[in-house]
Amino acid sequence: MPLARRVQPPASLSEHNHAPTQGRASEPAPKRPPAPLFSTPPLPENVEFAPLTHELIPSFKRILSLTLPVSYPAVFFTESMDEPFHSITLMALWHPAPVNGGAHSSIAQEPRLVGAIRCRILPSANLYISTISLLAPYRSHGIATHLLQKVAAEAVELHGVRCVTAHVWEANEEGLEWYKKRGFDIVGKEDAYYHKLKPQGAILVRKWIGVADLLAHPDAVSVVDR
């Protein structure tokens, strides 16, 4: 699953730390906290996140067709409007002027859909990124990471997810690097995952969700504290 486009889930909030290496009984080895998943710059003031609506589906389809080498059936989009998919699907809208404060144009302009994430819940509390996409001119703003951050926090609260997983097309080196920089590990490979692509292989990546990841999102504090 390429970047301009796709991603996945964590384990229990504070549990999944690697066991510390053995040290002397009087000097236990210090625990090294996992790297935060959502270390990212502030979201641009022009960006607004919104749930998927029927009106946005045509733009959602267009983004996927522009950024991904695979096509999605109509059922993918109709299911995205139903639970549990709808609560873990999020759109990124780019406004001509800052959403909160700032100078606004006197001519009303509709925001543009520039990015989207759509996930599903798998067994073992796994949040799987079906697709995460962002139009090229809007990259390098942290928008895709913020999309993942918000959906993961929602999935922890609503579905108790513990990890995020995704498939990355083996030829998509840029997408794989994106996941690695956000703390994802390579956990496997499927040689014939993309039947219509060459090469056909997909790399499976996974990141366990920790407390530090959720604290990076203000809406997640109640989840951590409860």
JSON list of N, CA and C in Angstrom, two decimals, residues 32 126 201:
[
{"chain": "A", "resi": 32, "resn": "ARG", "atom": "N", "xyz": [13.81, 1.86, 27.60]},
{"chain": "A", "resi": 32, "resn": "ARG", "atom": "CA", "xyz": [13.81, 2.89, 26.57]},
{"chain": "A", "resi": 32, "resn": "ARG", "atom": "C", "xyz": [12.42, 2.97, 25.97]},
{"chain": "A", "resi": 126, "resn": "ASN", "atom": "N", "xyz": [-6.43, -4.81, 15.92]},
{"chain": "A", "resi": 126, "resn": "ASN", "atom": "CA", "xyz": [-5.54, -4.31, 14.88]},
{"chain": "A", "resi": 126, "resn": "ASN", "atom": "C", "xyz": [-6.29, -3.28, 14.01]},
{"chain": "A", "resi": 201, "resn": "GLY", "atom": "N", "xyz": [4.38, -8.16, -5.12]},
{"chain": "A", "resi": 201, "resn": "GLY", "atom": "CA", "xyz": [4.58, -8.32, -3.69]},
{"chain": "A", "resi": 201, "resn": "GLY", "atom": "C", "xyz": [4.17, -7.11, -2.86]}
]
